[in-house]
Short mmCIF file of C-alpha atoms in Angstrom, two decimals:
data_model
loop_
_atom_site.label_atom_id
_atom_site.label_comp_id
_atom_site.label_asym_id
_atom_site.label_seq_id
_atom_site.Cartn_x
_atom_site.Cartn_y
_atom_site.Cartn_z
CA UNK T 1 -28.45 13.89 -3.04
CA UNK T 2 -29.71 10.42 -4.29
CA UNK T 3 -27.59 8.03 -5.90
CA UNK T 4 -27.93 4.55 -7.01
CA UNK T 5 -25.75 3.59 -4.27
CA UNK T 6 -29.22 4.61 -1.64
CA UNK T 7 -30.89 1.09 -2.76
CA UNK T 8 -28.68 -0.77 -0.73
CA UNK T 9 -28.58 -0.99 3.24
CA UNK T 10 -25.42 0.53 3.87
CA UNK T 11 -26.34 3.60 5.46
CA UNK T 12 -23.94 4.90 8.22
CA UNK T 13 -26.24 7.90 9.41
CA UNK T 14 -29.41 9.36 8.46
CA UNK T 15 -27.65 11.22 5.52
CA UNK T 16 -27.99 9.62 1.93
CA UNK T 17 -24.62 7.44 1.03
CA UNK T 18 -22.88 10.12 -1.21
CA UNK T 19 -22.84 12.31 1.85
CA UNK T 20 -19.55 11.74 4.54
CA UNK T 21 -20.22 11.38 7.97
CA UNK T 22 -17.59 14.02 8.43
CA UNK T 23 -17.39 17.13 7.02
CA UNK T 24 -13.54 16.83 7.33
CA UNK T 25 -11.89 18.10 3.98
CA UNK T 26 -9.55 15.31 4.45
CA UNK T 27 -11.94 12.45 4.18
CA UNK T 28 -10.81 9.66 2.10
CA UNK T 29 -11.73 6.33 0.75
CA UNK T 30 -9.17 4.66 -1.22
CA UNK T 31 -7.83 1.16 -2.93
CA UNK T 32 -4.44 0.15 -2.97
CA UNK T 33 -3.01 -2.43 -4.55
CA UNK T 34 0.58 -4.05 -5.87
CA UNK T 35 1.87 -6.87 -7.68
CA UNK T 36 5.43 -8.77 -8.15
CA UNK T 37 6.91 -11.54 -9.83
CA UNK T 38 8.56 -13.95 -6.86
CA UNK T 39 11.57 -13.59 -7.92
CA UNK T 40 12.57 -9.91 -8.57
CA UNK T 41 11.79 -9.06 -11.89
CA UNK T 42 9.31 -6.56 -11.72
CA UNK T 43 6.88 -4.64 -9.38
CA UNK T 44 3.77 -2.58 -10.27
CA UNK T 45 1.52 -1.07 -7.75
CA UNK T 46 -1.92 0.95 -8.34
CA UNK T 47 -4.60 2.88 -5.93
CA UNK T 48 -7.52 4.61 -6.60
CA UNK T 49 -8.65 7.57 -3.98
CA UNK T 50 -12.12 9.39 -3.76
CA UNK T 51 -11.69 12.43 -1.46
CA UNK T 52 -15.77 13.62 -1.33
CA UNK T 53 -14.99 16.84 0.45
CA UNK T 54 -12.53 17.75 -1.79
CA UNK T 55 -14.86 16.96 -4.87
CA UNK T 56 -11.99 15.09 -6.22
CA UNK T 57 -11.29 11.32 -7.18
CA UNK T 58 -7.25 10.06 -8.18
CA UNK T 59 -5.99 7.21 -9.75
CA UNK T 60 -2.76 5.86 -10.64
CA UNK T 61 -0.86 2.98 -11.71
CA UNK T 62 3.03 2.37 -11.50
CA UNK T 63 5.30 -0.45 -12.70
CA UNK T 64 9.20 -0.90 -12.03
CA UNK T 65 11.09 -3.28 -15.05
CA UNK T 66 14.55 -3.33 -16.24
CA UNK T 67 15.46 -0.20 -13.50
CA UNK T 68 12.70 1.76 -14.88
CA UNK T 69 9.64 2.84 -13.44
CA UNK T 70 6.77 3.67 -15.39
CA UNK T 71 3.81 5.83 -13.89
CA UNK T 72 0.11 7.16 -14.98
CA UNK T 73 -1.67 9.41 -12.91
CA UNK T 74 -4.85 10.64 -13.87
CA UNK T 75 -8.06 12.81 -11.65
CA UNK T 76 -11.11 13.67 -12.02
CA UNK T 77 -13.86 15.34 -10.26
CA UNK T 78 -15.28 13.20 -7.84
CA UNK T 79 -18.55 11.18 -9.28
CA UNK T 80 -21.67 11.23 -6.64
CA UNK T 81 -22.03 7.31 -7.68
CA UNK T 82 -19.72 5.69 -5.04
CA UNK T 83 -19.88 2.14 -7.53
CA UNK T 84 -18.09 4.32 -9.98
CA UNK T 85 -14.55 3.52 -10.01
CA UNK T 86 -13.31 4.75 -12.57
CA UNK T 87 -10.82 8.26 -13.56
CA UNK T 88 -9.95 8.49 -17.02
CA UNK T 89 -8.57 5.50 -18.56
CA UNK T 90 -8.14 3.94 -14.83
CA UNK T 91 -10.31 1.33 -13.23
CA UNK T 92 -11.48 -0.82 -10.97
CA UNK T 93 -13.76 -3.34 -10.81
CA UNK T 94 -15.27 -5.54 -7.52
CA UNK T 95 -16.06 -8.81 -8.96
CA UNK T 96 -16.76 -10.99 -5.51
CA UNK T 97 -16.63 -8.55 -2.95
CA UNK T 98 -13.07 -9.59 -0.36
CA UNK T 99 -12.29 -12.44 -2.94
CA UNK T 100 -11.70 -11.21 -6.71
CA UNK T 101 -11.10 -7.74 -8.18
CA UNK T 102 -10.15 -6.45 -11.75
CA UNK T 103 -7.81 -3.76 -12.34
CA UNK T 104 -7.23 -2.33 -15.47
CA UNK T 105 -5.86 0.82 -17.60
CA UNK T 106 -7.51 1.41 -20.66
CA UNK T 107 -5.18 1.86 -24.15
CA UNK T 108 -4.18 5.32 -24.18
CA UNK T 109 -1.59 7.95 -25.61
CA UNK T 110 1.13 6.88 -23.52
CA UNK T 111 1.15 3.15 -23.98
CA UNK T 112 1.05 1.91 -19.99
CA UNK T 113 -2.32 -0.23 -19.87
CA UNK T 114 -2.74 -3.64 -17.92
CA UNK T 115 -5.90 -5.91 -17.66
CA UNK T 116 -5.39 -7.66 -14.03
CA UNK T 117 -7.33 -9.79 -12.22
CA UNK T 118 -6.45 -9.91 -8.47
CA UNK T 119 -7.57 -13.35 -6.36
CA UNK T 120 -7.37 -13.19 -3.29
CA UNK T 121 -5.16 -16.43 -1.03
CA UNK T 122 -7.06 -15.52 2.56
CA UNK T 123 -9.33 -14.06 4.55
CA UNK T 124 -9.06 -10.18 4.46
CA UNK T 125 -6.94 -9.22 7.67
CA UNK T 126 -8.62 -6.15 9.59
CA UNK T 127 -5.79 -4.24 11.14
CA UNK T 128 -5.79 -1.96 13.66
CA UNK T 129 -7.56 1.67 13.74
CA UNK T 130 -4.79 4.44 13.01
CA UNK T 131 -4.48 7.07 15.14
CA UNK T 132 -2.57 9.90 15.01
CA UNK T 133 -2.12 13.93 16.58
CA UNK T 134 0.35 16.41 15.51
CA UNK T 135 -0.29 18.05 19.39
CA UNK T 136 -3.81 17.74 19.89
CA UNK T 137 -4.89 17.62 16.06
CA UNK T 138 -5.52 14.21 14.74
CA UNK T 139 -4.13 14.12 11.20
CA UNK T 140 -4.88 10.34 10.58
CA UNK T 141 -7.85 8.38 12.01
CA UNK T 142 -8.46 5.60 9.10
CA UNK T 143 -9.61 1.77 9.09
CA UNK T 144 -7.69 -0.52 6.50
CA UNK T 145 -7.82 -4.06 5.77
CA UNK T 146 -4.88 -5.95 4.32
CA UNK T 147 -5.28 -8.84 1.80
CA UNK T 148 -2.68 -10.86 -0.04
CA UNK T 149 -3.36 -12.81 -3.17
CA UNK T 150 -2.59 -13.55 -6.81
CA UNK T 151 -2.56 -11.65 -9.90
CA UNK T 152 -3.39 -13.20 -13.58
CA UNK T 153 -3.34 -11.35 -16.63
CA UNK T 154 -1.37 -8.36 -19.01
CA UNK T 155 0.54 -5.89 -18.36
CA UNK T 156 1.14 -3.45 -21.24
CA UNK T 157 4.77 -0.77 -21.54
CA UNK T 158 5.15 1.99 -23.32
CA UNK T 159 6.70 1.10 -26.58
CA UNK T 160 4.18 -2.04 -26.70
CA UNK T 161 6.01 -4.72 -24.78
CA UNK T 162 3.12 -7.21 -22.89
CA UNK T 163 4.04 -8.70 -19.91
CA UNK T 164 1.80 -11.61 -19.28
CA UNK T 165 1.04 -11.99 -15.78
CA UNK T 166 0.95 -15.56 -14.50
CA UNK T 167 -0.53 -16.12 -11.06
CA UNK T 168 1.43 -19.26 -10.19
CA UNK T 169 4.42 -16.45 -9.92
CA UNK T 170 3.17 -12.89 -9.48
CA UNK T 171 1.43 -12.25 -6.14
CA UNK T 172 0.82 -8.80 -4.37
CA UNK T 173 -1.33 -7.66 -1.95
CA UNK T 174 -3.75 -5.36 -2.19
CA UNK T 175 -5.75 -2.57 1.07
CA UNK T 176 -8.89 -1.02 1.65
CA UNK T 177 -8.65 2.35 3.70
CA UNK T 178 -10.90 4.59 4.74
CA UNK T 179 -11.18 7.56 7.22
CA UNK T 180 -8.86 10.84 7.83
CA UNK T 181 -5.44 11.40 6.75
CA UNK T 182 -3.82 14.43 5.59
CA UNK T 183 -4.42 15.41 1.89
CA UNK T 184 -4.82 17.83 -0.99
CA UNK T 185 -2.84 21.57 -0.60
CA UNK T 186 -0.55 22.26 2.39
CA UNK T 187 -2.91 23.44 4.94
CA UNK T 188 -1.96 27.04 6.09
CA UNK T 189 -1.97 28.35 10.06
CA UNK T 190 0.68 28.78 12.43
CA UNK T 191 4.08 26.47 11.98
CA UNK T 192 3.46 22.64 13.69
CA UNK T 193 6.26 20.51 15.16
CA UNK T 194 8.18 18.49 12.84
CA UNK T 195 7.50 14.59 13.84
CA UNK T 196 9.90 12.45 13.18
CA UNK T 197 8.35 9.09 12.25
CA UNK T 198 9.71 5.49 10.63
CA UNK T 199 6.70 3.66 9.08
CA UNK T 200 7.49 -0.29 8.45
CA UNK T 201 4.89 -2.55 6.78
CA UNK T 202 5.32 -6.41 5.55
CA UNK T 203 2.63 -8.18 4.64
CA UNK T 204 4.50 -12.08 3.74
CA UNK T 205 3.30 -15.04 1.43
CA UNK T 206 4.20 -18.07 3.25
CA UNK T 207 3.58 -21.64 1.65
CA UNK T 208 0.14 -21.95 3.31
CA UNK T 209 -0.71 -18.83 5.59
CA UNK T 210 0.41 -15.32 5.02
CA UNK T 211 1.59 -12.69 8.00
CA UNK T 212 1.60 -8.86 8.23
CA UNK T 213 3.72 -6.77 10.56
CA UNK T 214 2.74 -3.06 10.61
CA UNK T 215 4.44 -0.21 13.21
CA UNK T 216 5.01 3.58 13.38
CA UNK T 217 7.66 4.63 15.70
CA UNK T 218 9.47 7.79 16.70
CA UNK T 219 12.91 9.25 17.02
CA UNK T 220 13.69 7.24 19.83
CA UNK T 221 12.74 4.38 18.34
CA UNK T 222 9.29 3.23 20.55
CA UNK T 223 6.75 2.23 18.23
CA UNK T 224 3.26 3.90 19.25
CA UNK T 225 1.66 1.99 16.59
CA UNK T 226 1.81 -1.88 16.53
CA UNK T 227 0.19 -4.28 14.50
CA UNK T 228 0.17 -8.01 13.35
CA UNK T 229 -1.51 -11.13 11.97
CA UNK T 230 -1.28 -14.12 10.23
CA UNK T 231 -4.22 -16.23 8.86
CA UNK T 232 -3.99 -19.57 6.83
CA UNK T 233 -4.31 -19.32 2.93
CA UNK T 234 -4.51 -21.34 -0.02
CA UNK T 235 -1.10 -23.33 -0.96
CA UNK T 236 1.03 -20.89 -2.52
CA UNK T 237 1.64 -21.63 -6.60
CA UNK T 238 -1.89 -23.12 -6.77
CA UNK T 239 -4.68 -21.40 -8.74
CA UNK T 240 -6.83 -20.33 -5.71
CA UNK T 241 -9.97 -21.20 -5.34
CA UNK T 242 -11.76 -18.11 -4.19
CA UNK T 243 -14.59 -20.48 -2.48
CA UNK T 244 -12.23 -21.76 -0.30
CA UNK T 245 -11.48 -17.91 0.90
CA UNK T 246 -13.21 -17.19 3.82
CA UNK T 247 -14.88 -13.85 4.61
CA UNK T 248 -14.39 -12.10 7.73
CA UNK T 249 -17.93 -13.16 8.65
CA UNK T 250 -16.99 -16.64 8.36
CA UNK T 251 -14.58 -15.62 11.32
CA UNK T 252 -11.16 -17.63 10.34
CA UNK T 253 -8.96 -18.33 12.71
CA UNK T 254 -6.46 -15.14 12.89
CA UNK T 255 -3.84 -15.09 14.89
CA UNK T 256 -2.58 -12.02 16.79
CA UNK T 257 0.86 -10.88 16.29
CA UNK T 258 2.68 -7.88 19.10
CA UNK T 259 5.91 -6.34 16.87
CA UNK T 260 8.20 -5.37 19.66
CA UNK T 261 11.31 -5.25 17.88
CA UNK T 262 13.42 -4.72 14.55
CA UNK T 263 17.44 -4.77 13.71
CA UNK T 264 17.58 -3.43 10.33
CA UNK T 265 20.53 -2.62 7.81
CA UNK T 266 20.45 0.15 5.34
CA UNK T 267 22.22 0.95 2.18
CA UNK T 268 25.09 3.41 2.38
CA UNK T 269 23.96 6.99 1.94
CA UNK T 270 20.56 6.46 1.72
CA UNK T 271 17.75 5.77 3.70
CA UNK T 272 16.81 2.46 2.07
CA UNK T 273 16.46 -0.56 3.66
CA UNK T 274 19.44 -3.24 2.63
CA UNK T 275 18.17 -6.15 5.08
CA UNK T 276 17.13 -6.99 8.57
CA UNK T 277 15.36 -9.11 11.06
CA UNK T 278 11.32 -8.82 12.56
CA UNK T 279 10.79 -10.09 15.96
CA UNK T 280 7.18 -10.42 16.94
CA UNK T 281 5.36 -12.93 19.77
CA UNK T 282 2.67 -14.36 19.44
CA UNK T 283 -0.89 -14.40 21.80
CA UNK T 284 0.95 -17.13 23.94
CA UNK T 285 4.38 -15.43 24.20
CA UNK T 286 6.09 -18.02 21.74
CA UNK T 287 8.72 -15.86 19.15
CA UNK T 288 7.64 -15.56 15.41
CA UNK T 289 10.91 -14.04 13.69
CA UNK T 290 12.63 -13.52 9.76
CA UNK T 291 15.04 -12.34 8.06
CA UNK T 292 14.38 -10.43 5.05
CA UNK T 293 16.76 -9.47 1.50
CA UNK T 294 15.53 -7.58 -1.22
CA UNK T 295 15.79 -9.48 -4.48
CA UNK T 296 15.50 -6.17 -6.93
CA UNK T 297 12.32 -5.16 -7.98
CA UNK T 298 11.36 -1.86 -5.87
CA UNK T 299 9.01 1.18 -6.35
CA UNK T 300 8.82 4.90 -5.40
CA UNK T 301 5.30 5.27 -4.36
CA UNK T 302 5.40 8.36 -5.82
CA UNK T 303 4.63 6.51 -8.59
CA UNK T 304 0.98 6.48 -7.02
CA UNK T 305 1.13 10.19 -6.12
CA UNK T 306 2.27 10.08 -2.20
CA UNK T 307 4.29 13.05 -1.39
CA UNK T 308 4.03 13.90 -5.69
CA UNK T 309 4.89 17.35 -5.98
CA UNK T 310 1.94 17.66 -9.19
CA UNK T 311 0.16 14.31 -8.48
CA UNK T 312 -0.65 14.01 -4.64
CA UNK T 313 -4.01 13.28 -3.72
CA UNK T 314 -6.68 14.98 -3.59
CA UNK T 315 -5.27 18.19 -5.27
CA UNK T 316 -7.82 19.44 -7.77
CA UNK T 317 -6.25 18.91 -11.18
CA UNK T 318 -9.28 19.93 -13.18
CA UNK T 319 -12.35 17.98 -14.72
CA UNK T 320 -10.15 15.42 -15.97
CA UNK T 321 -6.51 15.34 -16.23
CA UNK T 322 -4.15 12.33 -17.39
CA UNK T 323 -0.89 12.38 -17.48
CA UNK T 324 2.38 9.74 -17.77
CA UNK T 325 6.53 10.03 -16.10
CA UNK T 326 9.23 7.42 -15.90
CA UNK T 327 12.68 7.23 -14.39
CA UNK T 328 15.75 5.40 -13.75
CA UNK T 329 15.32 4.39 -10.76
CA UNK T 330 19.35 4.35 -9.87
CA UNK T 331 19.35 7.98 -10.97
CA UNK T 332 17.23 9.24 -8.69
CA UNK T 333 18.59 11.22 -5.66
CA UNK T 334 18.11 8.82 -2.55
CA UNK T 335 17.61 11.66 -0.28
CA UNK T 336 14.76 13.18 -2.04
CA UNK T 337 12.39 14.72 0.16
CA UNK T 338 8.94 13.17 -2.29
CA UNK T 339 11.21 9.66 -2.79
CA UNK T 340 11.05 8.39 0.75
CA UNK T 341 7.93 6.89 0.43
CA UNK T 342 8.98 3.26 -1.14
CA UNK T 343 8.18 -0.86 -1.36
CA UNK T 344 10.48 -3.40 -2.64
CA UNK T 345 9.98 -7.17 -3.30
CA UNK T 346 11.93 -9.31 -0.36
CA UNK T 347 12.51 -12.71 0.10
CA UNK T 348 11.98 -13.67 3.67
CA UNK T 349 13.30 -16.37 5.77
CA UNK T 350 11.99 -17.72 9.31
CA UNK T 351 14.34 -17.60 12.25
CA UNK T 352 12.16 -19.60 14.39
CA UNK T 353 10.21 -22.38 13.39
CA UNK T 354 10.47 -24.85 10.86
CA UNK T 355 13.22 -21.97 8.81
CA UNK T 356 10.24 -21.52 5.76
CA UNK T 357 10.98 -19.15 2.91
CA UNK T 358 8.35 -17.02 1.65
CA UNK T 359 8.24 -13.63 -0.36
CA UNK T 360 6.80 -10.12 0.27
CA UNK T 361 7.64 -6.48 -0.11
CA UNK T 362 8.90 -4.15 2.96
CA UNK T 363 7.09 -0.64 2.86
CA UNK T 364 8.88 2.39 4.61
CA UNK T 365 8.44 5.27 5.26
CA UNK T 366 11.45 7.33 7.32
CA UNK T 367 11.96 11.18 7.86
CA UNK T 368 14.33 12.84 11.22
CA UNK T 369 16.27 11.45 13.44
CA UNK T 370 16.48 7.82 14.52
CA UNK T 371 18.52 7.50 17.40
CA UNK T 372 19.09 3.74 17.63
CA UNK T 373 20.35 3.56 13.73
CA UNK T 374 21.80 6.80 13.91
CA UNK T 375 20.56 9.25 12.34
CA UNK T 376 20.49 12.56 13.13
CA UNK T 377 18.70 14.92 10.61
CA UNK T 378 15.47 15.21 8.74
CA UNK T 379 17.07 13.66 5.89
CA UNK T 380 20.54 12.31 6.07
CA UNK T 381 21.88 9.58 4.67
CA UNK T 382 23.45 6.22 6.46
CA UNK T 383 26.31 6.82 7.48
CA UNK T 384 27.66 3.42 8.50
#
């Protein structure tokens, strides 16, 4: 079928552009985004998926404050129009395509709205196709670029509270992703083998470049999945100037970065990370290293639906459904299976170098064993 998106020459096959090149159920094309003041006071995250075999398009947007998170999910069924970005009260808008993006939540019955405007610091890092088998199945096979930037504008609580968003402090990241990865119901067949996995991901604000370190690795603790970059940006605490962005085109200077190793420290009893140290080398062997803390603000990125019992991706919901949860975020059990999946804000420090500071958020993801940290089970806790 025709859509408006047809009058542009973006064609990947002979098929018209609302049709996937797969006919994978898992298909996926998604935005991610999230945003945090430098110094710990809050962190909000959003994504929007479109899942065109599944007929079924998610949003959701999620903000930690005061050791509460705040979360609206909302789905629809998917829209042929790939420029339409919108699920209920959720959207997104692509004002300079790779350089400035809107996101916003539209007033509705449970109070949580925000009018952002996301400007992006540098060039749009390309990282590494993801792939990976449970056996011989491939469960993920995705493309995703990483870009860190600014955000400017309101964020809106329930009860009315407006937060207003000043770039020269609040500056997130946001991804682009695209591809196969498991989604929707639990698919049925024979049992598969548990795979244990530890997912790290840190993309870093420095004063004038920004860095990303990216690795899956199993129980053993080998990563099979490496990735890293860092790329000049615009000075940090300085309106950017989204001219002075370049795009990928444009080919800026990006430096390779090899992760090869981690020592990390984790909070009693949990699987959270408490603080640690990223070793990576550089295309001409030299060391690029830091330390990171966390400085408080953290979310569940369940908040976004991942691993949501009622609000993972891609399940059909209906023709439109919209619907709003919060919790204390110290209440929650820190072995919960659909909790794992989390981001909180860091402050980093170099250990080689000149000893900068700069600011990010560390994303994990950790189920089974982990042999060099010591744990044993699916889901215990640190034991010390």
């Amino acid at each position: 079928m025709l859509t408006s998106a047809d009058d542009f020459p973006i064609h990947q096959t002979a098929e018209p552009v609302a049709t996937p090149a797969t006919s994978d159920r898992n298909a996926y094309d998604r935005y991610w985004f999230n945003g945090y003041d430098r110094d710990g006071g809050f962190y909000f995250a959003a994504s929007h998926g479109l899942y065109p075999n599944r007929f079924v398009a998610d949003a959701h947007f999620t903000i930690g404050i005061d050791g509460v998170q705040h979360s609206l999910h909302a789905s629809r069924r998917a829209p042929l129009d790939r420029f339409d970005l919108t699920v209920g009260p959720i959207g997104i808008e692509v004002r300079t395509p790779l350089k400035v993006l809107r996101l916003y939540v539209e007033p509705n019955e449970h109070g949580l709205g925000c009018d952002l405007t996301f400007t992006a610091r540098a060039a749009a890092i390309e990282e590494e196709r993801t792939t990976t088998r449970n056996g011989h199945h491939v469960i993920m096979d995705s493309t995703r670029l990483t870009q860190l930037g600014v955000w400017s504008g309101t964020v809106t609580l329930p009860g009315g509270r407006v937060l207003e968003i000043d770039p020269a402090t609040t500056l997130g990241t946001r991804d682009r992703s695209w591809g196969v990865r498991p989604v929707g119901e639990r698919e049925e067949g024979a049992p598969k083998p548990f795979n244990p996995m530890l997912w790290l991901w840190t993309p870093i604000h420095w004063a004038d470049e920004v860095s990303l370190w990216a690795s899956f690795e199993r129980a053993d603790g080998r990563m099979y999945h490496v990735d890293g970059k860092r790329v000049a940006a615009t000075p940090l605490g300085a309106a950017p100037d989204p001219a002075a962005v370049p795009l990928p085109e444009d080919e800026p200077a990006f430096a390779r970065l090899t992760p090869h190793r981690h020592a990390l420290t984790w909070v009693p009893g949990t699987r959270r990370i408490r603080g640690g140290e990223f070793h990576m080398t550089d295309e001409n062997g030299e060391p690029f290293a830091y330390r990171i803390e966390p400085i408080g603000a953290r979310g569940l990125l369940a908040g976004l639906g991942y691993l949501h019992p009622e609000w993972g991706h891609g399940v059909w919901q209906g023709e439109l459904k919209v619907g709003y949860e919060s919790w204390e975020l110290d209440k929650v059990d820190p072995l919960r299976f659909d909790r794992q999946h989390q981001q909180q804000v860091i402050r980093v420090t170099e250990l080689t170098g000149a000893g900068r500071v700069g600011v990010g958020v560390v994303e994990q993801l950790f189920f089974g064993p982990h042999v060099p940290y010591g744990f044993t089970e699916i889901l215990d806790g640190y034991a010390g």
